[in-house]
Amino acid sequence: ITLGTTGPKWFSNGRLQLGANSDWAMFHEIFHNTFNGSQFHNGADNAWSEAFCDAFRYMMEKKYLPDPRTKWFLKVDRYSGETYAQVMAKSGDKHFDQKYCYPASLIVRQAGKDPDKLRVLWFELQKLREMKNANVLNTYFGYDMQNGRPL
């Protein structure tokens, strides 16, 4: 991990760069190593990398960072109880929300907003992918990550 001036970044060699005020982003960037080391890194499931990194960030912010909650956390938390149509109706940045916040909220919802349940979900999904020997995440979450909309 190095300290940079341009903010948080993950590099494919596993190195992380953080900004001076990016403790929240550290969680997202760290999970890239986990995701890229998994079976999901191959094929269409790879499109879910940012959403899983954001779901991990959500869980770690919830567990380890004190109040007040970040605006980002509150947004994902709110989205986890809303439909795609509701989110898109009020989204200020549809492309960002279609790729990051809304899909992350689907994962957060499925894990019951519980960090321990996210861990269980992660391993269950890996078993499912291994069993099917195919991409599973779009179908599992009912969301087409490649096109940013529900199936």
Short mmCIF file of N, CA and C in Angstrom, two decimals:
data_model
loop_
_atom_site.label_atom_id
_atom_site.label_comp_id
_atom_site.label_asym_id
_atom_site.label_seq_id
_atom_site.Cartn_x
_atom_site.Cartn_y
_atom_site.Cartn_z
N ILE A 1 0.87 -1.18 0.00
CA ILE A 1 0.00 0.00 0.00
C ILE A 1 0.90 1.23 0.00
N THR A 2 0.59 2.14 -0.90
CA THR A 2 1.33 3.41 -0.95
C THR A 2 0.35 4.56 -0.83
N LEU A 3 0.88 5.71 -0.43
CA LEU A 3 0.07 6.91 -0.32
C LEU A 3 0.27 7.72 -1.59
N GLY A 4 -0.82 8.04 -2.26
CA GLY A 4 -0.75 8.81 -3.50
C GLY A 4 -1.46 10.13 -3.38
N THR A 5 -1.36 10.91 -4.41
CA THR A 5 -2.01 12.22 -4.41
C THR A 5 -3.28 12.23 -5.25
N THR A 6 -3.51 11.16 -6.03
CA THR A 6 -4.66 11.13 -6.92
C THR A 6 -5.82 10.31 -6.36
N GLY A 7 -5.71 9.84 -5.15
CA GLY A 7 -6.80 9.09 -4.57
C GLY A 7 -6.61 7.59 -4.69
N PRO A 8 -7.63 6.85 -4.29
CA PRO A 8 -7.50 5.39 -4.23
C PRO A 8 -7.45 4.73 -5.61
N LYS A 9 -6.56 3.77 -5.73
CA LYS A 9 -6.46 2.98 -6.97
C LYS A 9 -6.01 1.58 -6.62
N TRP A 10 -6.48 0.64 -7.41
CA TRP A 10 -6.02 -0.75 -7.33
C TRP A 10 -5.28 -1.05 -8.62
N PHE A 11 -4.12 -1.69 -8.50
CA PHE A 11 -3.34 -2.07 -9.67
C PHE A 11 -3.38 -3.58 -9.81
N SER A 12 -3.38 -4.07 -11.04
CA SER A 12 -3.57 -5.50 -11.29
C SER A 12 -2.49 -6.37 -10.67
N ASN A 13 -1.37 -5.80 -10.28
CA ASN A 13 -0.34 -6.58 -9.59
C ASN A 13 -0.63 -6.71 -8.10
N GLY A 14 -1.77 -6.16 -7.66
CA GLY A 14 -2.19 -6.28 -6.26
C GLY A 14 -1.81 -5.09 -5.41
N ARG A 15 -1.07 -4.14 -5.95
CA ARG A 15 -0.65 -2.97 -5.19
C ARG A 15 -1.83 -2.01 -5.04
N LEU A 16 -1.90 -1.37 -3.88
CA LEU A 16 -2.95 -0.39 -3.60
C LEU A 16 -2.33 0.97 -3.40
N GLN A 17 -3.01 1.98 -3.90
CA GLN A 17 -2.62 3.36 -3.63
C GLN A 17 -3.80 4.03 -2.97
N LEU A 18 -3.56 4.67 -1.85
CA LEU A 18 -4.62 5.37 -1.13
C LEU A 18 -4.29 6.84 -1.03
N GLY A 19 -5.31 7.67 -0.94
CA GLY A 19 -5.14 9.09 -0.69
C GLY A 19 -5.15 9.33 0.81
N ALA A 20 -4.82 10.55 1.21
CA ALA A 20 -4.73 10.88 2.63
C ALA A 20 -6.06 10.71 3.37
N ASN A 21 -7.18 10.92 2.69
CA ASN A 21 -8.49 10.83 3.34
C ASN A 21 -9.34 9.74 2.71
N SER A 22 -8.77 8.59 2.46
CA SER A 22 -9.51 7.56 1.74
C SER A 22 -9.64 6.25 2.51
N ASP A 23 -9.80 6.36 3.83
CA ASP A 23 -9.94 5.13 4.61
C ASP A 23 -11.13 4.30 4.13
N TRP A 24 -12.22 4.95 3.74
CA TRP A 24 -13.40 4.25 3.23
C TRP A 24 -13.10 3.51 1.94
N ALA A 25 -12.31 4.11 1.06
CA ALA A 25 -12.01 3.49 -0.24
C ALA A 25 -11.07 2.31 -0.11
N MET A 26 -10.31 2.28 0.95
CA MET A 26 -9.38 1.17 1.17
C MET A 26 -10.13 -0.16 1.11
N PHE A 27 -11.30 -0.21 1.69
CA PHE A 27 -12.07 -1.46 1.70
C PHE A 27 -12.42 -1.91 0.29
N HIS A 28 -12.87 -0.99 -0.53
CA HIS A 28 -13.21 -1.31 -1.93
C HIS A 28 -11.97 -1.84 -2.66
N GLU A 29 -10.88 -1.11 -2.56
CA GLU A 29 -9.67 -1.47 -3.31
C GLU A 29 -9.10 -2.81 -2.85
N ILE A 30 -9.14 -3.09 -1.58
CA ILE A 30 -8.63 -4.36 -1.05
C ILE A 30 -9.38 -5.54 -1.64
N PHE A 31 -10.68 -5.39 -1.82
CA PHE A 31 -11.47 -6.53 -2.30
C PHE A 31 -11.19 -6.88 -3.76
N HIS A 32 -10.59 -5.96 -4.51
CA HIS A 32 -10.21 -6.29 -5.88
C HIS A 32 -9.28 -7.51 -5.91
N ASN A 33 -8.37 -7.60 -4.96
CA ASN A 33 -7.47 -8.76 -4.91
C ASN A 33 -8.25 -10.05 -4.70
N THR A 34 -9.25 -10.01 -3.85
CA THR A 34 -10.07 -11.19 -3.60
C THR A 34 -10.87 -11.56 -4.85
N PHE A 35 -11.54 -10.57 -5.42
CA PHE A 35 -12.37 -10.84 -6.59
C PHE A 35 -11.52 -11.37 -7.75
N ASN A 36 -10.40 -10.73 -8.00
CA ASN A 36 -9.57 -11.12 -9.15
C ASN A 36 -8.89 -12.47 -8.94
N GLY A 37 -8.83 -12.94 -7.73
CA GLY A 37 -8.29 -14.27 -7.46
C GLY A 37 -9.35 -15.35 -7.48
N SER A 38 -10.59 -14.95 -7.73
CA SER A 38 -11.71 -15.91 -7.71
C SER A 38 -12.07 -16.36 -9.11
N GLN A 39 -12.95 -17.35 -9.17
CA GLN A 39 -13.47 -17.84 -10.44
C GLN A 39 -14.29 -16.77 -11.18
N PHE A 40 -14.81 -15.80 -10.44
CA PHE A 40 -15.65 -14.77 -11.04
C PHE A 40 -14.86 -13.82 -11.95
N HIS A 41 -13.56 -13.85 -11.83
CA HIS A 41 -12.72 -12.95 -12.63
C HIS A 41 -12.76 -13.32 -14.11
N ASN A 42 -13.22 -14.52 -14.41
CA ASN A 42 -13.28 -14.99 -15.80
C ASN A 42 -14.69 -14.87 -16.35
N GLY A 43 -14.80 -14.52 -17.61
CA GLY A 43 -16.10 -14.49 -18.27
C GLY A 43 -16.95 -13.30 -17.88
N ALA A 44 -18.24 -13.43 -18.13
CA ALA A 44 -19.20 -12.34 -17.90
C ALA A 44 -19.32 -11.97 -16.42
N ASP A 45 -19.06 -12.91 -15.52
CA ASP A 45 -19.14 -12.61 -14.09
C ASP A 45 -18.16 -11.52 -13.67
N ASN A 46 -17.09 -11.35 -14.44
CA ASN A 46 -16.10 -10.32 -14.11
C ASN A 46 -16.72 -8.92 -14.07
N ALA A 47 -17.82 -8.72 -14.79
CA ALA A 47 -18.49 -7.42 -14.78
C ALA A 47 -18.99 -7.04 -13.39
N TRP A 48 -19.09 -8.01 -12.50
CA TRP A 48 -19.56 -7.78 -11.13
C TRP A 48 -18.46 -7.35 -10.17
N SER A 49 -17.24 -7.19 -10.65
CA SER A 49 -16.12 -6.89 -9.74
C SER A 49 -16.35 -5.61 -8.94
N GLU A 50 -16.75 -4.53 -9.61
CA GLU A 50 -16.94 -3.27 -8.89
C GLU A 50 -18.09 -3.35 -7.89
N ALA A 51 -19.14 -4.05 -8.26
CA ALA A 51 -20.28 -4.19 -7.34
C ALA A 51 -19.89 -4.98 -6.09
N PHE A 52 -19.13 -6.05 -6.27
CA PHE A 52 -18.69 -6.81 -5.09
C PHE A 52 -17.72 -6.01 -4.24
N CYS A 53 -16.84 -5.25 -4.88
CA CYS A 53 -15.92 -4.40 -4.11
C CYS A 53 -16.70 -3.35 -3.32
N ASP A 54 -17.74 -2.80 -3.93
CA ASP A 54 -18.58 -1.83 -3.22
C ASP A 54 -19.40 -2.49 -2.11
N ALA A 55 -19.89 -3.69 -2.33
CA ALA A 55 -20.63 -4.39 -1.28
C ALA A 55 -19.71 -4.67 -0.08
N PHE A 56 -18.48 -5.06 -0.37
CA PHE A 56 -17.50 -5.29 0.70
C PHE A 56 -17.23 -3.96 1.44
N ARG A 57 -17.05 -2.90 0.67
CA ARG A 57 -16.84 -1.58 1.29
C ARG A 57 -18.00 -1.24 2.22
N TYR A 58 -19.24 -1.45 1.75
CA TYR A 58 -20.42 -1.17 2.56
C TYR A 58 -20.34 -1.92 3.90
N MET A 59 -20.05 -3.21 3.81
CA MET A 59 -20.02 -4.04 5.02
C MET A 59 -18.91 -3.61 5.98
N MET A 60 -17.76 -3.24 5.43
CA MET A 60 -16.65 -2.83 6.29
C MET A 60 -16.89 -1.45 6.89
N GLU A 61 -17.48 -0.55 6.12
CA GLU A 61 -17.86 0.75 6.70
C GLU A 61 -18.84 0.55 7.84
N LYS A 62 -19.79 -0.33 7.62
CA LYS A 62 -20.81 -0.59 8.64
C LYS A 62 -20.17 -1.16 9.91
N LYS A 63 -19.23 -2.06 9.73
CA LYS A 63 -18.63 -2.76 10.87
C LYS A 63 -17.54 -1.94 11.57
N TYR A 64 -16.74 -1.19 10.81
CA TYR A 64 -15.54 -0.61 11.40
C TYR A 64 -15.47 0.92 11.47
N LEU A 65 -16.22 1.62 10.64
CA LEU A 65 -16.10 3.08 10.67
C LEU A 65 -17.20 3.68 11.54
N PRO A 66 -16.83 4.64 12.36
CA PRO A 66 -17.82 5.26 13.25
C PRO A 66 -18.76 6.18 12.49
N ASP A 67 -19.88 6.50 13.14
CA ASP A 67 -20.79 7.49 12.58
C ASP A 67 -20.09 8.84 12.57
N PRO A 68 -20.44 9.76 11.73
CA PRO A 68 -21.55 9.68 10.81
C PRO A 68 -21.20 8.84 9.58
N ARG A 69 -22.21 8.22 9.01
CA ARG A 69 -22.04 7.41 7.81
C ARG A 69 -21.72 8.31 6.62
N THR A 70 -20.95 7.76 5.68
CA THR A 70 -20.64 8.52 4.47
C THR A 70 -21.91 8.64 3.62
N LYS A 71 -21.96 9.66 2.77
CA LYS A 71 -23.10 9.83 1.86
C LYS A 71 -23.21 8.61 0.95
N TRP A 72 -22.08 8.06 0.52
CA TRP A 72 -22.08 6.88 -0.33
C TRP A 72 -22.75 5.71 0.39
N PHE A 73 -22.38 5.47 1.66
CA PHE A 73 -22.96 4.38 2.44
C PHE A 73 -24.47 4.54 2.54
N LEU A 74 -24.91 5.74 2.86
CA LEU A 74 -26.35 5.98 3.00
C LEU A 74 -27.09 5.76 1.68
N LYS A 75 -26.45 6.09 0.57
CA LYS A 75 -27.05 5.88 -0.75
C LYS A 75 -27.24 4.39 -1.03
N VAL A 76 -26.19 3.60 -0.83
CA VAL A 76 -26.28 2.15 -1.08
C VAL A 76 -27.28 1.53 -0.12
N ASP A 77 -27.28 1.98 1.12
CA ASP A 77 -28.22 1.47 2.11
C ASP A 77 -29.65 1.74 1.67
N ARG A 78 -29.92 2.93 1.19
CA ARG A 78 -31.25 3.30 0.71
C ARG A 78 -31.63 2.47 -0.53
N TYR A 79 -30.70 2.34 -1.47
CA TYR A 79 -30.96 1.58 -2.69
C TYR A 79 -31.28 0.12 -2.39
N SER A 80 -30.74 -0.41 -1.31
CA SER A 80 -30.96 -1.83 -1.01
C SER A 80 -32.42 -2.15 -0.71
N GLY A 81 -33.21 -1.13 -0.47
CA GLY A 81 -34.64 -1.33 -0.22
C GLY A 81 -35.52 -0.84 -1.35
N GLU A 82 -34.89 -0.50 -2.50
CA GLU A 82 -35.65 0.06 -3.60
C GLU A 82 -35.52 -0.78 -4.87
N THR A 83 -36.47 -0.60 -5.75
CA THR A 83 -36.41 -1.29 -7.04
C THR A 83 -35.50 -0.50 -7.99
N TYR A 84 -35.15 -1.14 -9.08
CA TYR A 84 -34.34 -0.49 -10.11
C TYR A 84 -35.05 0.77 -10.62
N ALA A 85 -36.34 0.68 -10.88
CA ALA A 85 -37.10 1.83 -11.37
C ALA A 85 -37.07 2.99 -10.38
N GLN A 86 -37.21 2.69 -9.10
CA GLN A 86 -37.16 3.74 -8.08
C GLN A 86 -35.79 4.41 -8.04
N VAL A 87 -34.73 3.59 -8.12
CA VAL A 87 -33.38 4.13 -8.09
C VAL A 87 -33.11 5.00 -9.31
N MET A 88 -33.46 4.50 -10.48
CA MET A 88 -33.18 5.26 -11.71
C MET A 88 -34.00 6.54 -11.79
N ALA A 89 -35.19 6.55 -11.19
CA ALA A 89 -36.03 7.74 -11.21
C ALA A 89 -35.39 8.91 -10.46
N LYS A 90 -34.57 8.61 -9.46
CA LYS A 90 -33.96 9.68 -8.68
C LYS A 90 -32.45 9.77 -8.83
N SER A 91 -31.88 8.90 -9.65
CA SER A 91 -30.42 8.87 -9.82
C SER A 91 -29.91 10.15 -10.48
N GLY A 92 -28.87 10.70 -9.90
CA GLY A 92 -28.22 11.85 -10.51
C GLY A 92 -27.16 11.44 -11.51
N ASP A 93 -26.72 10.19 -11.45
CA ASP A 93 -25.70 9.68 -12.36
C ASP A 93 -26.07 8.23 -12.69
N LYS A 94 -26.94 8.05 -13.66
CA LYS A 94 -27.47 6.72 -13.98
C LYS A 94 -26.37 5.72 -14.32
N HIS A 95 -25.39 6.11 -15.12
CA HIS A 95 -24.32 5.18 -15.50
C HIS A 95 -23.57 4.67 -14.26
N PHE A 96 -23.22 5.57 -13.35
CA PHE A 96 -22.52 5.18 -12.13
C PHE A 96 -23.39 4.26 -11.27
N ASP A 97 -24.63 4.64 -11.12
CA ASP A 97 -25.52 3.83 -10.28
C ASP A 97 -25.82 2.46 -10.90
N GLN A 98 -25.88 2.40 -12.23
CA GLN A 98 -26.11 1.11 -12.90
C GLN A 98 -24.92 0.17 -12.75
N LYS A 99 -23.71 0.71 -12.69
CA LYS A 99 -22.50 -0.12 -12.61
C LYS A 99 -22.05 -0.37 -11.18
N TYR A 100 -22.24 0.58 -10.30
CA TYR A 100 -21.69 0.48 -8.95
C TYR A 100 -22.76 0.34 -7.86
N CYS A 101 -23.46 1.42 -7.60
CA CYS A 101 -24.32 1.47 -6.41
C CYS A 101 -25.50 0.53 -6.44
N TYR A 102 -26.24 0.50 -7.55
CA TYR A 102 -27.42 -0.38 -7.56
C TYR A 102 -27.03 -1.86 -7.50
N PRO A 103 -26.09 -2.34 -8.32
CA PRO A 103 -25.71 -3.76 -8.19
C PRO A 103 -25.12 -4.09 -6.81
N ALA A 104 -24.35 -3.15 -6.25
CA ALA A 104 -23.83 -3.38 -4.89
C ALA A 104 -24.98 -3.51 -3.91
N SER A 105 -26.03 -2.71 -4.10
CA SER A 105 -27.17 -2.78 -3.18
C SER A 105 -27.89 -4.12 -3.29
N LEU A 106 -27.86 -4.74 -4.48
CA LEU A 106 -28.46 -6.08 -4.63
C LEU A 106 -27.70 -7.10 -3.80
N ILE A 107 -26.39 -6.99 -3.79
CA ILE A 107 -25.55 -7.90 -3.01
C ILE A 107 -25.77 -7.64 -1.52
N VAL A 108 -25.77 -6.37 -1.14
CA VAL A 108 -26.00 -5.99 0.26
C VAL A 108 -27.35 -6.51 0.74
N ARG A 109 -28.38 -6.35 -0.10
CA ARG A 109 -29.72 -6.84 0.25
C ARG A 109 -29.71 -8.35 0.44
N GLN A 110 -29.09 -9.06 -0.50
CA GLN A 110 -29.06 -10.52 -0.43
C GLN A 110 -28.34 -11.01 0.82
N ALA A 111 -27.35 -10.23 1.27
CA ALA A 111 -26.59 -10.58 2.48
C ALA A 111 -27.25 -10.03 3.74
N GLY A 112 -28.41 -9.44 3.61
CA GLY A 112 -29.12 -8.93 4.78
C GLY A 112 -28.37 -7.82 5.50
N LYS A 113 -27.53 -7.07 4.77
CA LYS A 113 -26.72 -5.98 5.34
C LYS A 113 -25.81 -6.47 6.46
N ASP A 114 -25.44 -7.73 6.41
CA ASP A 114 -24.66 -8.38 7.47
C ASP A 114 -23.31 -8.83 6.91
N PRO A 115 -22.20 -8.33 7.46
CA PRO A 115 -20.88 -8.73 6.97
C PRO A 115 -20.63 -10.24 7.00
N ASP A 116 -21.10 -10.90 8.03
CA ASP A 116 -20.90 -12.36 8.10
C ASP A 116 -21.69 -13.08 7.02
N LYS A 117 -22.88 -12.59 6.73
CA LYS A 117 -23.69 -13.21 5.68
C LYS A 117 -23.10 -12.93 4.29
N LEU A 118 -22.41 -11.81 4.14
CA LEU A 118 -21.73 -11.55 2.86
C LEU A 118 -20.65 -12.60 2.63
N ARG A 119 -19.92 -12.94 3.68
CA ARG A 119 -18.88 -13.97 3.57
C ARG A 119 -19.50 -15.29 3.14
N VAL A 120 -20.60 -15.68 3.76
CA VAL A 120 -21.29 -16.93 3.42
C VAL A 120 -21.78 -16.87 1.97
N LEU A 121 -22.38 -15.76 1.59
CA LEU A 121 -22.87 -15.60 0.22
C LEU A 121 -21.74 -15.73 -0.79
N TRP A 122 -20.61 -15.12 -0.50
CA TRP A 122 -19.45 -15.17 -1.39
C TRP A 122 -19.05 -16.62 -1.68
N PHE A 123 -18.95 -17.43 -0.64
CA PHE A 123 -18.54 -18.83 -0.83
C PHE A 123 -19.64 -19.66 -1.47
N GLU A 124 -20.90 -19.39 -1.15
CA GLU A 124 -22.00 -20.11 -1.80
C GLU A 124 -22.03 -19.83 -3.30
N LEU A 125 -21.81 -18.59 -3.68
CA LEU A 125 -21.80 -18.24 -5.09
C LEU A 125 -20.62 -18.87 -5.83
N GLN A 126 -19.48 -18.97 -5.16
CA GLN A 126 -18.34 -19.64 -5.78
C GLN A 126 -18.64 -21.12 -6.00
N LYS A 127 -19.29 -21.75 -5.03
CA LYS A 127 -19.67 -23.16 -5.19
C LYS A 127 -20.66 -23.32 -6.35
N LEU A 128 -21.60 -22.40 -6.44
CA LEU A 128 -22.59 -22.44 -7.52
C LEU A 128 -21.90 -22.32 -8.89
N ARG A 129 -20.97 -21.40 -8.99
CA ARG A 129 -20.25 -21.24 -10.26
C ARG A 129 -19.45 -22.48 -10.60
N GLU A 130 -18.80 -23.05 -9.60
CA GLU A 130 -18.01 -24.27 -9.83
C GLU A 130 -18.91 -25.42 -10.27
N MET A 131 -20.06 -25.55 -9.62
CA MET A 131 -20.99 -26.63 -9.93
C MET A 131 -21.54 -26.48 -11.36
N LYS A 132 -21.89 -25.25 -11.74
CA LYS A 132 -22.46 -25.02 -13.07
C LYS A 132 -21.40 -24.87 -14.15
N ASN A 133 -20.18 -24.59 -13.72
CA ASN A 133 -19.08 -24.35 -14.65
C ASN A 133 -19.48 -23.30 -15.70
N ALA A 134 -20.11 -22.24 -15.21
CA ALA A 134 -20.61 -21.19 -16.09
C ALA A 134 -20.79 -19.90 -15.29
N ASN A 135 -21.03 -18.80 -15.99
CA ASN A 135 -21.34 -17.54 -15.33
C ASN A 135 -22.66 -17.67 -14.58
N VAL A 136 -22.73 -17.12 -13.38
CA VAL A 136 -23.94 -17.26 -12.57
C VAL A 136 -24.46 -15.96 -11.97
N LEU A 137 -23.66 -14.92 -11.94
CA LEU A 137 -24.03 -13.75 -11.15
C LEU A 137 -25.19 -12.95 -11.74
N ASN A 138 -25.24 -12.75 -13.04
CA ASN A 138 -26.37 -12.02 -13.62
C ASN A 138 -27.69 -12.71 -13.27
N THR A 139 -27.74 -14.01 -13.46
CA THR A 139 -28.96 -14.76 -13.17
C THR A 139 -29.29 -14.76 -11.69
N TYR A 140 -28.28 -14.97 -10.86
CA TYR A 140 -28.51 -15.03 -9.41
C TYR A 140 -29.12 -13.73 -8.90
N PHE A 141 -28.58 -12.60 -9.34
CA PHE A 141 -29.06 -11.32 -8.84
C PHE A 141 -30.17 -10.72 -9.72
N GLY A 142 -30.49 -11.37 -10.84
CA GLY A 142 -31.54 -10.87 -11.70
C GLY A 142 -31.20 -9.53 -12.34
N TYR A 143 -29.91 -9.35 -12.62
CA TYR A 143 -29.45 -8.06 -13.13
C TYR A 143 -28.38 -8.29 -14.19
N ASP A 144 -28.56 -7.63 -15.32
CA ASP A 144 -27.63 -7.73 -16.43
C ASP A 144 -26.57 -6.65 -16.29
N MET A 145 -25.41 -7.03 -15.74
CA MET A 145 -24.35 -6.05 -15.51
C MET A 145 -23.80 -5.48 -16.81
N GLN A 146 -23.79 -6.25 -17.87
CA GLN A 146 -23.24 -5.78 -19.12
C GLN A 146 -24.07 -4.64 -19.72
N ASN A 147 -25.36 -4.63 -19.45
CA ASN A 147 -26.24 -3.60 -19.98
C ASN A 147 -26.85 -2.69 -18.92
N GLY A 148 -26.53 -2.94 -17.66
CA GLY A 148 -26.97 -2.07 -16.57
C GLY A 148 -28.47 -2.00 -16.38
N ARG A 149 -29.13 -3.19 -16.37
CA ARG A 149 -30.58 -3.19 -16.16
C ARG A 149 -31.02 -4.59 -15.68
N PRO A 150 -32.19 -4.66 -15.08
CA PRO A 150 -32.69 -5.96 -14.62
C PRO A 150 -32.88 -6.91 -15.80
N LEU A 151 -32.79 -8.20 -15.52
CA LEU A 151 -33.04 -9.22 -16.56
C LEU A 151 -34.52 -9.26 -16.89
#
